Short mmCIF file of C-alpha atoms and ligand atoms in Angstrom, two decimals:
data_model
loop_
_atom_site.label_atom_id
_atom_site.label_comp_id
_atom_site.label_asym_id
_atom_site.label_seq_id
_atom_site.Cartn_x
_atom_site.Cartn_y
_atom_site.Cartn_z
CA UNK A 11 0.00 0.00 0.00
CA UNK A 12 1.31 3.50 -0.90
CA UNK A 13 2.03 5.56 2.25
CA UNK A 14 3.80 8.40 0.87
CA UNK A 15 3.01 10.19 -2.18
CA UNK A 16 5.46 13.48 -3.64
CA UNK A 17 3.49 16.12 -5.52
CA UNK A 18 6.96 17.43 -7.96
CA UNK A 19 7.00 20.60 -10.11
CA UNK A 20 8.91 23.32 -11.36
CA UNK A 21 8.73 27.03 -11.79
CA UNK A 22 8.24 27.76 -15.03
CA UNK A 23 9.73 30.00 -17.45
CA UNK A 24 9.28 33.38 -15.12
CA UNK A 25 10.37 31.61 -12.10
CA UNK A 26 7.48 33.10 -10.30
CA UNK A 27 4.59 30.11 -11.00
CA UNK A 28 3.82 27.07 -11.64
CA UNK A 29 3.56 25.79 -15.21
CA UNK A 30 -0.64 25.30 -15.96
CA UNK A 31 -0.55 21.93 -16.20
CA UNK A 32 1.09 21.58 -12.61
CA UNK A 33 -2.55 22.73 -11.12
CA UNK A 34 -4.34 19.44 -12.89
CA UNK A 35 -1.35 17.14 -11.20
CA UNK A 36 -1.51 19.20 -7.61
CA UNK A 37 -5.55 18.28 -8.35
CA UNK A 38 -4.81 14.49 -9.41
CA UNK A 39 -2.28 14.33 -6.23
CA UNK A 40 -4.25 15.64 -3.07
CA UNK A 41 -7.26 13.16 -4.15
CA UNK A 42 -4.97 10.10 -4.85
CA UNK A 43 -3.52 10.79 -0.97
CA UNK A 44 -7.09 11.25 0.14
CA UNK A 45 -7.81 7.63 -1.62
CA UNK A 46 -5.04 5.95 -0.05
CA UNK A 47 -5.28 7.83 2.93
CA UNK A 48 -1.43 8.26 2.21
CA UNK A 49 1.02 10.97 2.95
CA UNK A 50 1.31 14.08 0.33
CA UNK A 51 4.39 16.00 0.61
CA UNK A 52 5.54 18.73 -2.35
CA UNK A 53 8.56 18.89 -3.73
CA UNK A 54 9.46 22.79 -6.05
CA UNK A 55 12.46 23.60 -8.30
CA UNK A 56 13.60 26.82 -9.14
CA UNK A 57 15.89 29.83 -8.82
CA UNK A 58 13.62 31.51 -6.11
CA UNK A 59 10.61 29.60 -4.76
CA UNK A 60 8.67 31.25 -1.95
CA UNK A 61 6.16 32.99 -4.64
CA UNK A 62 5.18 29.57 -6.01
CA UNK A 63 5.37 27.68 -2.20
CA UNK A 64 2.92 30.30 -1.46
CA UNK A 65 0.77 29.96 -3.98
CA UNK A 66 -0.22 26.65 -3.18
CA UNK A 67 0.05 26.99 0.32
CA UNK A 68 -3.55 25.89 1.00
CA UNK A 69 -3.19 22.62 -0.63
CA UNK A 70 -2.58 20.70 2.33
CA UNK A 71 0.80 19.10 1.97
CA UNK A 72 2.36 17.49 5.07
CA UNK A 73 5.50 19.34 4.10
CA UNK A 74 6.89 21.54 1.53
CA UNK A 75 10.45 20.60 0.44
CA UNK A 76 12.47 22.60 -2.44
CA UNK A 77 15.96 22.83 -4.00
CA UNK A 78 16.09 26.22 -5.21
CA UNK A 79 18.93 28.81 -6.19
CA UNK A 80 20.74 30.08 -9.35
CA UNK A 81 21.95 26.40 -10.85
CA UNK A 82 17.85 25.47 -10.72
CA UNK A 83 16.28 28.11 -12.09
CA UNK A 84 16.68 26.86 -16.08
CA UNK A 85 15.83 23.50 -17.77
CA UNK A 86 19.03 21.76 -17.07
CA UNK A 87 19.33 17.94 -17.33
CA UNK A 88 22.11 17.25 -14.88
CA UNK A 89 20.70 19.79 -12.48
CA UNK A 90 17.10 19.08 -12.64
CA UNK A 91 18.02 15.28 -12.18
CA UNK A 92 19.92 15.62 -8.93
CA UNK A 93 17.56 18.33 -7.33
CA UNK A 94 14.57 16.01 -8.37
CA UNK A 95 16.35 12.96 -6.61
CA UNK A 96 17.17 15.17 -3.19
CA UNK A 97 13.72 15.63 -3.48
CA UNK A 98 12.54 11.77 -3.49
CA UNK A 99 14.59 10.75 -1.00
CA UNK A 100 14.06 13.64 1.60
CA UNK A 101 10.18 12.98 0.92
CA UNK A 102 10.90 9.17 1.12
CA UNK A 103 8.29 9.35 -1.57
CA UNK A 104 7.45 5.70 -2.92
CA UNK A 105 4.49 7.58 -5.64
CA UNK A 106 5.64 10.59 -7.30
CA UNK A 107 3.21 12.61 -9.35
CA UNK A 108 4.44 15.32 -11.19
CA UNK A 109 3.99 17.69 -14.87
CA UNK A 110 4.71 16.09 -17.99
CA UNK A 111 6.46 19.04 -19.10
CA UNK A 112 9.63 19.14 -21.53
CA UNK A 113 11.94 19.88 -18.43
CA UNK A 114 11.19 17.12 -16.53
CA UNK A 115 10.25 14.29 -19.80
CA UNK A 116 13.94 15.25 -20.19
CA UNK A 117 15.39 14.67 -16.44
CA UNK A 118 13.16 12.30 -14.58
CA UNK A 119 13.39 9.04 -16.68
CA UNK A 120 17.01 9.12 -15.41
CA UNK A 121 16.01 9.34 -12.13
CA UNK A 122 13.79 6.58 -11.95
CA UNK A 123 16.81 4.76 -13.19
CA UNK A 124 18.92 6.22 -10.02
CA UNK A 125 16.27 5.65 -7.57
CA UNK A 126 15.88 1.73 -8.81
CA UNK A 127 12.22 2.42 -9.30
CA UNK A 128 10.06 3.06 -12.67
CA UNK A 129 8.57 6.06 -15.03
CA UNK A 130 5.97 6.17 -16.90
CA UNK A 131 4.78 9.53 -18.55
CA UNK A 132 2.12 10.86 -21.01
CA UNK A 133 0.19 9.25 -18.11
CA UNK A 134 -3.93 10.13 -18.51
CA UNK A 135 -5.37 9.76 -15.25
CA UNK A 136 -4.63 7.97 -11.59
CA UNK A 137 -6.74 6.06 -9.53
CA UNK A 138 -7.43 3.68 -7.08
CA UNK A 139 -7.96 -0.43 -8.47
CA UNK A 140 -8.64 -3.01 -5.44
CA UNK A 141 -6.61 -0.98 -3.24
CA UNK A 142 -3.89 -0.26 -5.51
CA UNK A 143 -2.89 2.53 -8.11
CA UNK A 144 -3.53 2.50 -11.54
CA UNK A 145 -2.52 4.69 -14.12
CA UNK A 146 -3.53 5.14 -17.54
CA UNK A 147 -2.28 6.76 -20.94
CA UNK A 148 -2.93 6.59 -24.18
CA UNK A 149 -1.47 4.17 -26.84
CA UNK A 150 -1.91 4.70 -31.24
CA UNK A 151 -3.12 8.19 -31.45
CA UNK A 152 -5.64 8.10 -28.53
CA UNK A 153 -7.34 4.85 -29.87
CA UNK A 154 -6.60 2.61 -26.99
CA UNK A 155 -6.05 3.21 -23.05
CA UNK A 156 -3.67 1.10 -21.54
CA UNK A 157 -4.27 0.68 -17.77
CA UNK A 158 -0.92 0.53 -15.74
CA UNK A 159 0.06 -0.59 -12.43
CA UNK A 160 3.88 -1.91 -10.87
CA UNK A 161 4.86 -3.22 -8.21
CA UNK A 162 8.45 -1.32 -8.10
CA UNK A 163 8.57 1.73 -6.63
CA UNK A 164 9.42 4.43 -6.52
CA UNK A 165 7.35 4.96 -9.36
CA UNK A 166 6.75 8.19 -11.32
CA UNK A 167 4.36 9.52 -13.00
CA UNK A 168 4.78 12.49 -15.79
CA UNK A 169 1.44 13.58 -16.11
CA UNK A 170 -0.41 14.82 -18.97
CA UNK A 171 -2.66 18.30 -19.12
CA UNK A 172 -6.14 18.06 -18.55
CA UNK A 173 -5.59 15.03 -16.43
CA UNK A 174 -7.81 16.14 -13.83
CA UNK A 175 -9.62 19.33 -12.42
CA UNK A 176 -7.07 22.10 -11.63
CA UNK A 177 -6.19 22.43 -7.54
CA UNK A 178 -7.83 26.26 -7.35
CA UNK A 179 -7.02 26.75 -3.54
CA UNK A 180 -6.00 29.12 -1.56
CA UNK A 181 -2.61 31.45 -1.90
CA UNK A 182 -0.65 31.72 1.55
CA UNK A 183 2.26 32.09 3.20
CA UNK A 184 4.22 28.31 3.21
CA UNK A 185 6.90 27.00 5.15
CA UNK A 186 9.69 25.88 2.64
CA UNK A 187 11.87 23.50 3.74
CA UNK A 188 14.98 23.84 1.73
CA UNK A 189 16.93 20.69 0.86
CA UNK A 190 21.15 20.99 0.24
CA UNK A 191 22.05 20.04 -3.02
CA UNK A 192 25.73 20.84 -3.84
CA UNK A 193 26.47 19.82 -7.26
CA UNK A 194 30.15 19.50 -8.61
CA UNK A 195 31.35 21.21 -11.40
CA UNK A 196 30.64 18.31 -13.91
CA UNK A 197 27.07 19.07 -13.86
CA UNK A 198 27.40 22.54 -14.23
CA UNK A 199 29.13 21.69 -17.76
CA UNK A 200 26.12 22.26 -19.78
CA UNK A 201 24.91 26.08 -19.31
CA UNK A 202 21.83 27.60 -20.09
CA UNK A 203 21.66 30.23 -22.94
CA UNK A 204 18.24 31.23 -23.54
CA UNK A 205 14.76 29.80 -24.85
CA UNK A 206 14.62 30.63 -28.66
CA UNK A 207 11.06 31.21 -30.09
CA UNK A 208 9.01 32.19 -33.21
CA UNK A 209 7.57 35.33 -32.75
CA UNK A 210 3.52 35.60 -31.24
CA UNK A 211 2.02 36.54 -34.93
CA UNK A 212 4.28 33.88 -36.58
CA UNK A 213 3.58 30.95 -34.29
CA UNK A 214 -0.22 29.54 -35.23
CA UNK A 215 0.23 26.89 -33.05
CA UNK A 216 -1.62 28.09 -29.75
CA UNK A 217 -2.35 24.79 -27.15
CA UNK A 218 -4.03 27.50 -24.72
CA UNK A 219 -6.18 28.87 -27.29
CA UNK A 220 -10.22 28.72 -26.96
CA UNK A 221 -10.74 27.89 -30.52
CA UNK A 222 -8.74 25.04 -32.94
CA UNK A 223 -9.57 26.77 -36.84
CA UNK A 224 -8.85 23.57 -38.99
CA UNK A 225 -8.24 24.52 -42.93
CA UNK A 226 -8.76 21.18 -45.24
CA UNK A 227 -7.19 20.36 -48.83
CA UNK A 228 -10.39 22.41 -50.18
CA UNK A 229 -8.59 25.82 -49.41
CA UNK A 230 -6.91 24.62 -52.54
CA UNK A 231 -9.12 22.80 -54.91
CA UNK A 232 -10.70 24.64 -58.29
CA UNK A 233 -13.52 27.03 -56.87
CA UNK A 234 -17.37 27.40 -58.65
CA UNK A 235 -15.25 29.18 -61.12
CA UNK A 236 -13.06 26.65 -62.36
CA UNK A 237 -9.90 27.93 -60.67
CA UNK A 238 -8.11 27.63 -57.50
CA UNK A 239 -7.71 31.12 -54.87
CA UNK A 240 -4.78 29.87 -53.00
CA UNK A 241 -3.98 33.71 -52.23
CA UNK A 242 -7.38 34.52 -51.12
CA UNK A 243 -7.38 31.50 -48.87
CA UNK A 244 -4.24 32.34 -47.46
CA UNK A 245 -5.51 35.85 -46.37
CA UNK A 246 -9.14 35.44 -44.76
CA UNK A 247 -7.56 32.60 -42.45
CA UNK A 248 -4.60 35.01 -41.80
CA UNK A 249 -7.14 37.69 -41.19
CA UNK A 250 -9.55 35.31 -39.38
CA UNK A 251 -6.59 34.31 -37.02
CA UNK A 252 -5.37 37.46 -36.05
CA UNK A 253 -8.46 38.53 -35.09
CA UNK A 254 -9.90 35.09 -33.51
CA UNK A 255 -6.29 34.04 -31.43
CA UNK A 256 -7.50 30.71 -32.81
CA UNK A 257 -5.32 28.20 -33.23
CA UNK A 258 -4.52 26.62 -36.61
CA UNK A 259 -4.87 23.23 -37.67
CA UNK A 260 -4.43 21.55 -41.07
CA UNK A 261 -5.65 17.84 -43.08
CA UNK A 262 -3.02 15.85 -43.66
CA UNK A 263 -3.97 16.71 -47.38
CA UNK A 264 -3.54 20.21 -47.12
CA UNK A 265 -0.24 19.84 -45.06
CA UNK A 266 1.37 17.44 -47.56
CA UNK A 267 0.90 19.56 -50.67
CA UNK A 268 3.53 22.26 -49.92
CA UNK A 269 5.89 18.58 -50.73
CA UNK A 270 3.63 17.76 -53.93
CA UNK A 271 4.26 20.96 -55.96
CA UNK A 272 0.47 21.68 -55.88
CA UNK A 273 -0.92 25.61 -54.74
CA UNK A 274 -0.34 25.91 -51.16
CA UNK A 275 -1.05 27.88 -48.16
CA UNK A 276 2.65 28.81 -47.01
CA UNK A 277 2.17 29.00 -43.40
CA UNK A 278 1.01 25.64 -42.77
CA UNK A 279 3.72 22.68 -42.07
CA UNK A 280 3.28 19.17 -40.86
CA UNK A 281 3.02 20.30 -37.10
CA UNK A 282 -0.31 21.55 -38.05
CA UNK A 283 -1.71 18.73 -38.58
CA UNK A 284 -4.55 16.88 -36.29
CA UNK A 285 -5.44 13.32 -36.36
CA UNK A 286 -4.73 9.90 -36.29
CA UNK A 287 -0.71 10.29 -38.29
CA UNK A 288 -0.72 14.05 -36.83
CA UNK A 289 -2.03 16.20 -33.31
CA UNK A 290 -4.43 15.36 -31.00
CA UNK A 291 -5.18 19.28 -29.69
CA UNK A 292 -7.35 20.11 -26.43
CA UNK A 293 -9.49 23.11 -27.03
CA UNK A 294 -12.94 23.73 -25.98
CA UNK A 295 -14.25 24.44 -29.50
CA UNK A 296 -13.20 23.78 -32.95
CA UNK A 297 -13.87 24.92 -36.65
CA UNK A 298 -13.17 23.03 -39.22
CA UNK A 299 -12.78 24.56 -43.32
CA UNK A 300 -12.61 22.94 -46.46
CA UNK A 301 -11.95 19.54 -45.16
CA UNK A 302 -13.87 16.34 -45.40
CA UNK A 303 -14.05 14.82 -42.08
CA UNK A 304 -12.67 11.70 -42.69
CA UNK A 305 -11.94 9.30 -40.04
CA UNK A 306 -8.10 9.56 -39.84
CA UNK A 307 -8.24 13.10 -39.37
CA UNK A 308 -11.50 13.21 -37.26
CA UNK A 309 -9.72 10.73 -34.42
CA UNK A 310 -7.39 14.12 -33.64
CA UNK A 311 -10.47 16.03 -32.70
CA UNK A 312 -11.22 13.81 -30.06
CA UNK A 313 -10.27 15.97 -27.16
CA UNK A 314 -11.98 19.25 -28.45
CA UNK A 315 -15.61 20.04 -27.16
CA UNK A 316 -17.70 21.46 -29.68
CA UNK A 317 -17.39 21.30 -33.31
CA UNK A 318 -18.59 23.08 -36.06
CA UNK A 319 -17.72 22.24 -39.81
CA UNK A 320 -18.47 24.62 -42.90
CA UNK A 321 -18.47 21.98 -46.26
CA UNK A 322 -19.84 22.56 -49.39
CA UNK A 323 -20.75 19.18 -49.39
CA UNK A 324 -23.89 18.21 -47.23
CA UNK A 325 -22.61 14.22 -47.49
CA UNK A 326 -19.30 14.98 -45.85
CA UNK A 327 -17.80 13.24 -42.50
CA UNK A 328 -18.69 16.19 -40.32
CA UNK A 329 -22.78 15.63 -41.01
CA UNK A 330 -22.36 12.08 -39.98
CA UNK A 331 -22.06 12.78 -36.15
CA UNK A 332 -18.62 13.69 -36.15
CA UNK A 333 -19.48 17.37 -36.20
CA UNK A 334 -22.39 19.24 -34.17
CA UNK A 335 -22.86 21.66 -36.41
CA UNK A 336 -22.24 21.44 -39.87
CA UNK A 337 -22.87 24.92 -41.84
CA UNK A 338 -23.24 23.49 -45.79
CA UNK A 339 -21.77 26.55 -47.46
CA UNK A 340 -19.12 28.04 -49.35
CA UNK A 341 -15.90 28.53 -46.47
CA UNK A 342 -14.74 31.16 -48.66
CA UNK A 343 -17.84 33.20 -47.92
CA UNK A 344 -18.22 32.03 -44.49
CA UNK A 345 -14.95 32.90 -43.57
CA UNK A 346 -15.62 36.79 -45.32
CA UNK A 347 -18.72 37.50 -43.01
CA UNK A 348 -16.80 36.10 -40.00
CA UNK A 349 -13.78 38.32 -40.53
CA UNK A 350 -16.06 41.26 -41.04
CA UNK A 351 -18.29 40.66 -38.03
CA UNK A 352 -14.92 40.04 -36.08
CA UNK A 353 -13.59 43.06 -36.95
CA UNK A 354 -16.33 44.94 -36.06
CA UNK A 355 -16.75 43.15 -32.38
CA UNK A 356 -13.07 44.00 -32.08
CA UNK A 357 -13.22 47.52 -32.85
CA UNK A 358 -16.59 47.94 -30.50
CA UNK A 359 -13.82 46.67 -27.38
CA UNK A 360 -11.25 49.19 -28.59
CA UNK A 361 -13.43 52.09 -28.51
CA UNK A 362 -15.12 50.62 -25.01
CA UNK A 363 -11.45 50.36 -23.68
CA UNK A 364 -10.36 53.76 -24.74
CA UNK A 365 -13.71 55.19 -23.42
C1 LIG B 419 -3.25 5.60 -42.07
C2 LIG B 419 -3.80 6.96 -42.39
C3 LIG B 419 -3.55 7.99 -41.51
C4 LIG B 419 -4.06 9.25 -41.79
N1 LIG B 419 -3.82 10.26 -40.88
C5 LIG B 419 -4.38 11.47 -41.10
C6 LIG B 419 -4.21 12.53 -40.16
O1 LIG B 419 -3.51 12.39 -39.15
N2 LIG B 419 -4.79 13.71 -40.41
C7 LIG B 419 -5.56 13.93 -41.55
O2 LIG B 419 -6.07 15.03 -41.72
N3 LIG B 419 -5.72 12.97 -42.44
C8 LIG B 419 -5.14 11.74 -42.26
N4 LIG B 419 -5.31 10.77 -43.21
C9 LIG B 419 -5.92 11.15 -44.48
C10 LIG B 419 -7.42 11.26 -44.39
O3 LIG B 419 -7.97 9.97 -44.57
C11 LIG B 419 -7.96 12.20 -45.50
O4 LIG B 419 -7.45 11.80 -46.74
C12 LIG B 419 -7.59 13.65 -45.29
O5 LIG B 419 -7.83 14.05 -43.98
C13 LIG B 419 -8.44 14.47 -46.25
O6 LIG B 419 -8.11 15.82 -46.13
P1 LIG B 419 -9.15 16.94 -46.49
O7 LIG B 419 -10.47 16.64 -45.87
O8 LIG B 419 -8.50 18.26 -46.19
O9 LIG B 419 -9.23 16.88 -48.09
P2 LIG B 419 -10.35 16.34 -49.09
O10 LIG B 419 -10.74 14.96 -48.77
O11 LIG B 419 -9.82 16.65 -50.44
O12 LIG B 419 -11.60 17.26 -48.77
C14 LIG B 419 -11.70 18.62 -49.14
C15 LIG B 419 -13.07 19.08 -48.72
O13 LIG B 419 -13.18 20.47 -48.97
C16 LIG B 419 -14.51 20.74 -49.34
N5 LIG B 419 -14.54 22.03 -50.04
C17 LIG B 419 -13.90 22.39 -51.18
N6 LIG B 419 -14.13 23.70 -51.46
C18 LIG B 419 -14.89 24.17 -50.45
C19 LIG B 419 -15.46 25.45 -50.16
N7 LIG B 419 -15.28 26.51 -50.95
N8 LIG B 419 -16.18 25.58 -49.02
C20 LIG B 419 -16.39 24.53 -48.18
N9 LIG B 419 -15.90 23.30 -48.43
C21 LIG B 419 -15.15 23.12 -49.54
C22 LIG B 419 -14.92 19.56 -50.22
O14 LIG B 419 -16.33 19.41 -50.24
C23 LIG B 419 -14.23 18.42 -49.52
O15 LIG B 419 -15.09 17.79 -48.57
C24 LIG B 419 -4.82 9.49 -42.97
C25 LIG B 419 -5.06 8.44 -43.84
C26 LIG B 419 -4.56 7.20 -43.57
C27 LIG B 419 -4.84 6.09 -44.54
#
């Protein structure tokens, strides 16, 4: 039976909070312990971490333990390994939950290896099986859930967002106990330069956003008037994204035919695309363009709420169940109306914000 469980995380990129996804494991932590009745300590890494301690203050943790000062505050294999393993052992943690973020899918398969235990990350869910944990991810593109449970521990688990309702307690002031990590100057080899990114208007690629816009091979196929508009295409989803903060998703269809020779819209790329071969996005709602519905592509929506399609064709996948609303119209004049109706709902909050 698990008696002590270690709730892991580090600051994120501002050194001030906790990366998003940390809230869901925090969540998926305090009601494993209250399961098992078990012990939940938590365990922070980072340059300075009072403001994030104290954040999640009212969470209930037996203890707070962190490793914190200059050689912890950036993503740092060699550093992030030993800190994380001070950690386990001071907690005597035999369960360790913690983010599946790229920091820690980088260190904390190592550790397990240190601590003789086992990892297993992308992890969906925990939860209590005939007394004893189970945890579950995903296997081929979100078709099949595996169920997991070991016997070895320590055992940790690099959980996935959206793995369970955010902790949303109070902010306080927390007792930090700081752990001693002194690390020779082997694993200070590697040092940390700087996190380079495309710019906000250049990345379309926006996991936080509130709406996935999916554009389909149909962008790009001969209109009513025999020819293809790959330039107007190109500019009402440009306009439509600006204005929207959507997200962008492509077909597999459209994403391959920048390779093919064929008219194509230039800022989509393979990472663009959802389903079964591509993404499987979380967003709340989704629009999808131009594209058919077919199955391949539809298994990538599988995580997004509410979904609308616009087709010209009223036979399409979308209008058999995979969509909930399917608009059976032209996308190019859809997508016209919506960018003018946006623009005018954006301009109406300027002018209230400058009032
Ligand atoms: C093993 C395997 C894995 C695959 N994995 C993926 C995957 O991960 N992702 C993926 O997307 N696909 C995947 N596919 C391919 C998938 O089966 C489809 O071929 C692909 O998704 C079709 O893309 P599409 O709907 O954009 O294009 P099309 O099938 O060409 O459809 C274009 C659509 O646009 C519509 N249209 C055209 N003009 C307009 C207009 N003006 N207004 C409104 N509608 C218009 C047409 O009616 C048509 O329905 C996979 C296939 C296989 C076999």
């Amino acid at each position: 039976m698990t008696k002590n469980i270690l709730f892991l995380a580090h600051a994120d990129e501002t050194g001030k909070s906790l990366p998003k996804v940390a809230y869901d494991v925090l969540g998926a932590a305090i009601e494993l312990a209250g399961k098992l009745q078990a012990r939940l300590a938590v365990g922070l890494i980072g340059g300075e971490v009072a403001s994030v301690a104290d954040a999640i203050a009212g969470c209930d943790a037996t203890q707070i333990l962190a490793v914190s000062g200059a050689d912890f505050a950036s993503p740092r294999f060699s550093s992030d390994a030993a800190a994380a393993e001070a950690l386990c052992r001071a907690a005597g943690a035999e369960l360790i939950l913690t983010p599946n973020t790229s920091r820690f899918q980088r260190a904390l398969p190592a550790l397990a290896h240190r601590l003789s235990g086992r990892v297993d990350t992308h992890v969906s869910s925990v939860a209590v099986v005939d007394g004893e944990v189970c945890a579950t991810r995903w296997f081929y593109r979100q078709r099949m859930e595996g169920q997991i449970q070991r016997d070895e521990r320590p055992w940790l688990l690099l959980m996935d967002p959206g793995c369970h309702e955010p902790w949303q307690g109070a902010a306080g002031t927390a007792t930090v106990e700081q752990i001693a990590v002194s690390l020779p100057e082997t694993v200070r080899r590697t040092k940390f330069l700087g996190i380079r990114s495309p710019k906000t208007d250049a990345q379309t690629i926006r996991p936080e956003a509130a709406l996935l816009f999916v554009a389909g091979a149909g962008w790009t196929k001969k209109q009513a008037d025999g020819k293809t508009h790959p330039e107007e295409a190109e500019k009402l989803i440009l306009e439509f994204l600006a204005a929207s903060k959507a997200s962008l998703g492509g077909s597999k269809s459209l994403v391959d035919q920048s390779g093919e020779n064929q008219a194509v819209l230039r800022f989509m790329t393979h990472l663009n695309q959802v389903g079964q071969t591509g993404a499987t996005p979380r967003h709340p709602k989704g629009l999808s363009t131009c594209c058919h519905g077919e199955e391949p592509h539809v298994v990538g929506w599988r995580f997004v709420n509410e979904r609308r399609a616009v087709n010209l064709d009223a036979n399409c996948g979308w209008a058999r169940g995979k969509a909930d609303v399917l608009y059976v119209a032209d996308a190019f004049e859809v997508m016209k109306e919506l960018n003018a109706l946006l623009a005018t709902a954006n301009e109406a909050k300027l002018s209230a914000a400058t009032d």
